[in-house]
mmCIF file of C-alpha atoms in Angstrom:
data_model
loop_
_atom_site.group_PDB
_atom_site.id
_atom_site.type_symbol
_atom_site.label_atom_id
_atom_site.label_comp_id
_atom_site.label_asym_id
_atom_site.label_seq_id
_atom_site.Cartn_x
_atom_site.Cartn_y
_atom_site.Cartn_z
ATOM 1 C CA UNK R 575 72.747 -88.571 156.282
ATOM 2 C CA UNK R 576 73.679 -86.484 159.255
ATOM 3 C CA UNK R 577 74.647 -83.707 156.908
ATOM 4 C CA UNK R 578 71.190 -83.773 155.513
ATOM 5 C CA UNK R 579 69.793 -83.414 158.910
ATOM 6 C CA UNK R 580 72.148 -80.423 159.566
ATOM 7 C CA UNK R 581 71.150 -78.775 156.447
ATOM 8 C CA UNK R 582 67.558 -79.220 157.166
ATOM 9 C CA UNK R 583 68.002 -77.787 160.724
ATOM 10 C CA UNK R 584 69.765 -74.745 159.352
ATOM 11 C CA UNK R 585 67.106 -74.145 156.706
ATOM 12 C CA UNK R 586 64.307 -74.320 159.282
ATOM 13 C CA UNK R 587 65.965 -72.113 161.831
ATOM 14 C CA UNK R 588 67.705 -69.595 159.532
ATOM 15 C CA UNK R 589 65.821 -66.608 160.983
ATOM 16 C CA UNK R 590 67.374 -67.352 164.366
ATOM 17 C CA UNK R 591 70.907 -67.289 162.992
ATOM 18 C CA UNK R 592 70.389 -64.052 161.057
ATOM 19 C CA UNK R 593 69.283 -61.877 163.956
ATOM 20 C CA UNK R 594 72.590 -61.967 165.751
ATOM 21 C CA UNK R 595 75.149 -59.173 164.882
ATOM 22 C CA UNK R 596 78.657 -58.748 166.216
ATOM 23 C CA UNK R 597 79.111 -56.015 168.699
ATOM 24 C CA UNK R 598 80.407 -52.661 167.603
ATOM 25 C CA UNK R 599 83.319 -53.134 169.877
ATOM 26 C CA UNK R 600 84.336 -56.249 167.932
ATOM 27 C CA UNK R 601 84.089 -54.293 164.605
ATOM 28 C CA UNK R 602 86.207 -51.469 166.044
ATOM 29 C CA UNK R 603 88.918 -53.933 167.089
ATOM 30 C CA UNK R 604 89.036 -55.482 163.687
ATOM 31 C CA UNK R 605 89.339 -52.058 162.064
ATOM 32 C CA UNK R 606 92.186 -51.065 164.363
ATOM 33 C CA UNK R 607 93.956 -54.279 163.570
ATOM 34 C CA UNK R 608 93.600 -53.706 159.910
ATOM 35 C CA UNK R 609 94.804 -50.112 160.167
ATOM 36 C CA UNK R 610 97.917 -51.212 161.968
ATOM 37 C CA UNK R 611 98.808 -53.736 159.415
ATOM 38 C CA UNK R 612 98.705 -51.779 156.303
ATOM 39 C CA UNK R 613 99.313 -53.903 153.275
ATOM 40 C CA UNK R 614 102.427 -52.654 151.492
ATOM 41 C CA UNK R 615 101.691 -51.450 147.937
ATOM 42 C CA UNK R 616 104.379 -52.252 145.515
ATOM 43 C CA UNK R 617 104.959 -49.698 142.748
ATOM 44 C CA UNK R 618 105.501 -51.169 139.444
ATOM 45 C CA UNK R 619 108.627 -49.786 137.767
ATOM 46 C CA UNK R 620 110.957 -51.221 135.226
ATOM 47 C CA UNK R 621 113.579 -53.412 136.674
ATOM 48 C CA UNK R 622 116.512 -51.867 134.827
ATOM 49 C CA UNK R 623 119.166 -50.822 137.262
ATOM 50 C CA UNK R 624 121.500 -48.104 136.034
ATOM 51 C CA UNK R 625 124.342 -50.494 135.258
ATOM 52 C CA UNK R 626 122.272 -52.340 132.630
ATOM 53 C CA UNK R 627 121.544 -49.142 130.849
ATOM 54 C CA UNK R 628 125.228 -48.187 131.093
ATOM 55 C CA UNK R 629 126.292 -51.632 129.771
ATOM 56 C CA UNK R 630 123.908 -51.176 126.699
ATOM 57 C CA UNK R 631 125.353 -47.742 126.033
ATOM 58 C CA UNK R 632 128.883 -49.121 126.149
ATOM 59 C CA UNK R 633 128.037 -51.843 123.713
ATOM 60 C CA UNK R 634 126.447 -49.390 121.301
ATOM 61 C CA UNK R 635 129.409 -47.036 121.394
ATOM 62 C CA UNK R 636 131.904 -49.930 120.915
ATOM 63 C CA UNK R 637 129.972 -51.248 117.911
ATOM 64 C CA UNK R 638 129.773 -47.766 116.429
ATOM 65 C CA UNK R 639 133.570 -47.304 116.943
ATOM 66 C CA UNK R 640 134.369 -50.693 115.362
ATOM 67 C CA UNK R 641 132.063 -49.981 112.436
ATOM 68 C CA UNK R 642 133.641 -46.637 111.796
ATOM 69 C CA UNK R 643 137.151 -48.132 112.075
ATOM 70 C CA UNK R 644 136.264 -50.824 109.562
ATOM 71 C CA UNK R 645 134.807 -48.339 107.095
ATOM 72 C CA UNK R 646 137.884 -46.105 107.436
ATOM 73 C CA UNK R 647 140.230 -48.925 106.673
ATOM 74 C CA UNK R 648 138.199 -50.332 103.709
ATOM 75 C CA UNK R 649 140.006 -49.400 100.507
ATOM 76 C CA UNK R 650 138.182 -46.782 98.500
ATOM 77 C CA UNK R 651 136.892 -47.994 95.126
ATOM 78 C CA UNK R 652 139.220 -46.885 92.445
ATOM 79 C CA UNK R 653 138.020 -46.075 88.957
ATOM 80 C CA UNK R 654 138.842 -48.699 86.330
ATOM 81 C CA UNK R 655 141.446 -46.390 84.782
ATOM 82 C CA UNK R 656 143.130 -45.838 88.077
ATOM 83 C CA UNK R 657 143.056 -49.520 88.857
ATOM 84 C CA UNK R 658 144.517 -50.395 85.471
ATOM 85 C CA UNK R 659 147.252 -47.760 85.950
ATOM 86 C CA UNK R 660 148.116 -49.297 89.341
ATOM 87 C CA UNK R 661 148.128 -52.937 88.122
ATOM 88 C CA UNK R 662 149.682 -52.527 84.690
ATOM 89 C CA UNK R 663 151.222 -49.047 84.076
ATOM 90 C CA UNK R 664 152.013 -49.970 80.509
ATOM 91 C CA UNK R 665 148.394 -50.736 79.724
ATOM 92 C CA UNK R 666 147.450 -47.176 78.902
ATOM 93 C CA UNK R 667 150.135 -47.040 76.187
ATOM 94 C CA UNK R 668 149.100 -50.407 74.767
ATOM 95 C CA UNK R 669 145.456 -49.385 74.885
ATOM 96 C CA UNK R 670 146.129 -46.155 72.995
ATOM 97 C CA UNK R 671 148.165 -48.019 70.334
ATOM 98 C CA UNK R 672 145.433 -50.624 69.759
ATOM 99 C CA UNK R 673 142.685 -47.997 69.689
ATOM 100 C CA UNK R 674 144.578 -45.965 67.114
ATOM 101 C CA UNK R 675 145.197 -49.024 64.943
ATOM 102 C CA UNK R 676 141.632 -50.232 65.323
ATOM 103 C CA UNK R 677 140.287 -46.794 64.331
ATOM 104 C CA UNK R 678 142.395 -46.623 61.206
ATOM 105 C CA UNK R 679 141.448 -50.153 60.087
ATOM 106 C CA UNK R 680 137.807 -49.540 60.723
ATOM 107 C CA UNK R 681 137.952 -46.320 58.674
ATOM 108 C CA UNK R 682 139.498 -48.456 55.810
ATOM 109 C CA UNK R 683 136.798 -51.055 56.273
ATOM 110 C CA UNK R 684 133.982 -48.406 56.331
ATOM 111 C CA UNK R 685 135.300 -46.978 53.013
ATOM 112 C CA UNK R 686 134.760 -50.400 51.315
ATOM 113 C CA UNK R 687 131.478 -51.631 52.674
ATOM 114 C CA UNK R 688 129.315 -51.616 55.722
ATOM 115 C CA UNK R 689 128.656 -55.161 56.899
ATOM 116 C CA UNK R 690 126.231 -55.597 59.874
ATOM 117 C CA UNK R 691 127.775 -58.937 60.822
ATOM 118 C CA UNK R 692 131.204 -57.327 61.232
ATOM 119 C CA UNK R 693 129.641 -54.458 63.210
ATOM 120 C CA UNK R 694 127.854 -57.060 65.448
ATOM 121 C CA UNK R 695 131.168 -58.936 66.036
ATOM 122 C CA UNK R 696 133.035 -55.784 66.905
ATOM 123 C CA UNK R 697 130.145 -54.783 69.244
ATOM 124 C CA UNK R 698 130.374 -58.179 70.947
ATOM 125 C CA UNK R 699 134.082 -57.694 71.551
ATOM 126 C CA UNK R 700 133.421 -54.231 72.897
ATOM 127 C CA UNK R 701 130.796 -55.706 75.230
ATOM 128 C CA UNK R 702 133.188 -58.409 76.451
ATOM 129 C CA UNK R 703 135.827 -55.726 77.154
ATOM 130 C CA UNK R 704 133.312 -53.653 79.181
ATOM 131 C CA UNK R 705 132.500 -56.773 81.150
ATOM 132 C CA UNK R 706 136.156 -57.397 81.789
ATOM 133 C CA UNK R 707 136.469 -53.805 83.006
ATOM 134 C CA UNK R 708 133.609 -54.356 85.453
ATOM 135 C CA UNK R 709 135.096 -57.614 86.605
ATOM 136 C CA UNK R 710 138.399 -55.907 87.230
ATOM 137 C CA UNK R 711 136.621 -53.753 89.816
ATOM 138 C CA UNK R 712 135.512 -56.797 91.848
ATOM 139 C CA UNK R 713 138.472 -59.067 91.098
ATOM 140 C CA UNK R 714 140.218 -60.758 94.036
ATOM 141 C CA UNK R 715 143.940 -59.983 94.476
ATOM 142 C CA UNK R 716 146.063 -61.877 92.067
ATOM 143 C CA UNK R 717 143.363 -62.142 89.417
ATOM 144 C CA UNK R 718 143.742 -58.492 88.206
ATOM 145 C CA UNK R 719 146.854 -59.199 86.037
ATOM 146 C CA UNK R 720 144.950 -61.994 84.262
ATOM 147 C CA UNK R 721 141.988 -59.723 83.481
ATOM 148 C CA UNK R 722 144.335 -56.955 82.153
ATOM 149 C CA UNK R 723 145.925 -59.630 79.842
ATOM 150 C CA UNK R 724 142.452 -60.581 78.677
ATOM 151 C CA UNK R 725 141.745 -56.909 77.953
ATOM 152 C CA UNK R 726 144.913 -56.652 75.889
ATOM 153 C CA UNK R 727 144.036 -59.874 74.120
ATOM 154 C CA UNK R 728 140.622 -58.488 73.299
ATOM 155 C CA UNK R 729 142.200 -55.403 71.660
ATOM 156 C CA UNK R 730 144.538 -57.716 69.721
ATOM 157 C CA UNK R 731 141.626 -59.860 68.600
ATOM 158 C CA UNK R 732 139.669 -56.864 67.462
ATOM 159 C CA UNK R 733 142.580 -55.551 65.415
ATOM 160 C CA UNK R 734 143.336 -58.990 63.958
ATOM 161 C CA UNK R 735 139.611 -59.372 62.988
ATOM 162 C CA UNK R 736 139.640 -55.984 61.093
ATOM 163 C CA UNK R 737 142.968 -56.789 59.426
ATOM 164 C CA UNK R 738 141.659 -60.149 58.255
ATOM 165 C CA UNK R 739 138.463 -58.649 56.887
ATOM 166 C CA UNK R 740 140.494 -55.913 55.081
ATOM 167 C CA UNK R 741 142.781 -58.565 53.651
ATOM 168 C CA UNK R 742 139.830 -60.577 52.311
ATOM 169 C CA UNK R 743 138.165 -57.465 50.802
ATOM 170 C CA UNK R 744 141.424 -56.354 49.188
ATOM 171 C CA UNK R 745 142.027 -59.805 47.679
ATOM 172 C CA UNK R 746 138.443 -59.731 46.277
ATOM 173 C CA UNK R 747 139.131 -56.429 44.750
ATOM 174 C CA UNK R 748 142.390 -57.679 43.186
ATOM 175 C CA UNK R 749 140.539 -60.668 41.759
ATOM 176 C CA UNK R 750 137.828 -58.436 40.366
ATOM 177 C CA UNK R 751 140.400 -56.012 38.833
ATOM 178 C CA UNK R 752 142.361 -58.905 37.212
ATOM 179 C CA UNK R 753 139.069 -60.452 35.900
ATOM 180 C CA UNK R 754 138.110 -57.122 34.368
ATOM 181 C CA UNK R 755 141.586 -56.672 32.809
ATOM 182 C CA UNK R 756 141.391 -60.092 31.189
ATOM 183 C CA UNK R 757 137.957 -59.353 29.793
ATOM 184 C CA UNK R 758 139.222 -56.020 28.502
ATOM 185 C CA UNK R 759 142.286 -57.724 26.832
ATOM 186 C CA UNK R 760 140.058 -60.207 25.035
ATOM 187 C CA UNK R 761 137.816 -57.475 23.767
ATOM 188 C CA UNK R 762 140.747 -55.487 22.311
#
């Protein structure tokens, strides 16, 4: 309640409080005091001392050097032919032998007939051989010899397939000829 009385007194006598001003001498003293105590102004600058920048540069140079060293030591990708020559030097001779034999058998087969199923089977073997050559490029050490052996087996399979087909065709021709001879003998 006293507070209410105080507020009421201030409100009624406000004009008496507002007419008093501090002396100019007081204001001059306040100004002098403020001028003497200048508030230091901090400049905002990044807090990166030179040694942090130097450390970052050293790390980048070290990473670049290690990366270059790693790339320099990485084995260069060999072509499939070079890789085959390195793994199995005799493969080139074996491959040439089988290719020559396969071409000769295929030429004989083509002179008899052209069967799309046989061509599809031969194309499937060729596709498998191409996949084996690609796999050889990515093969882990120790697996290369097995892939080379599979390539040789594929050539062998292709040659055996053509020889079997030629054998069947030749047997059919022999049977056809003998049947025709028997029919001619009866007619005579």
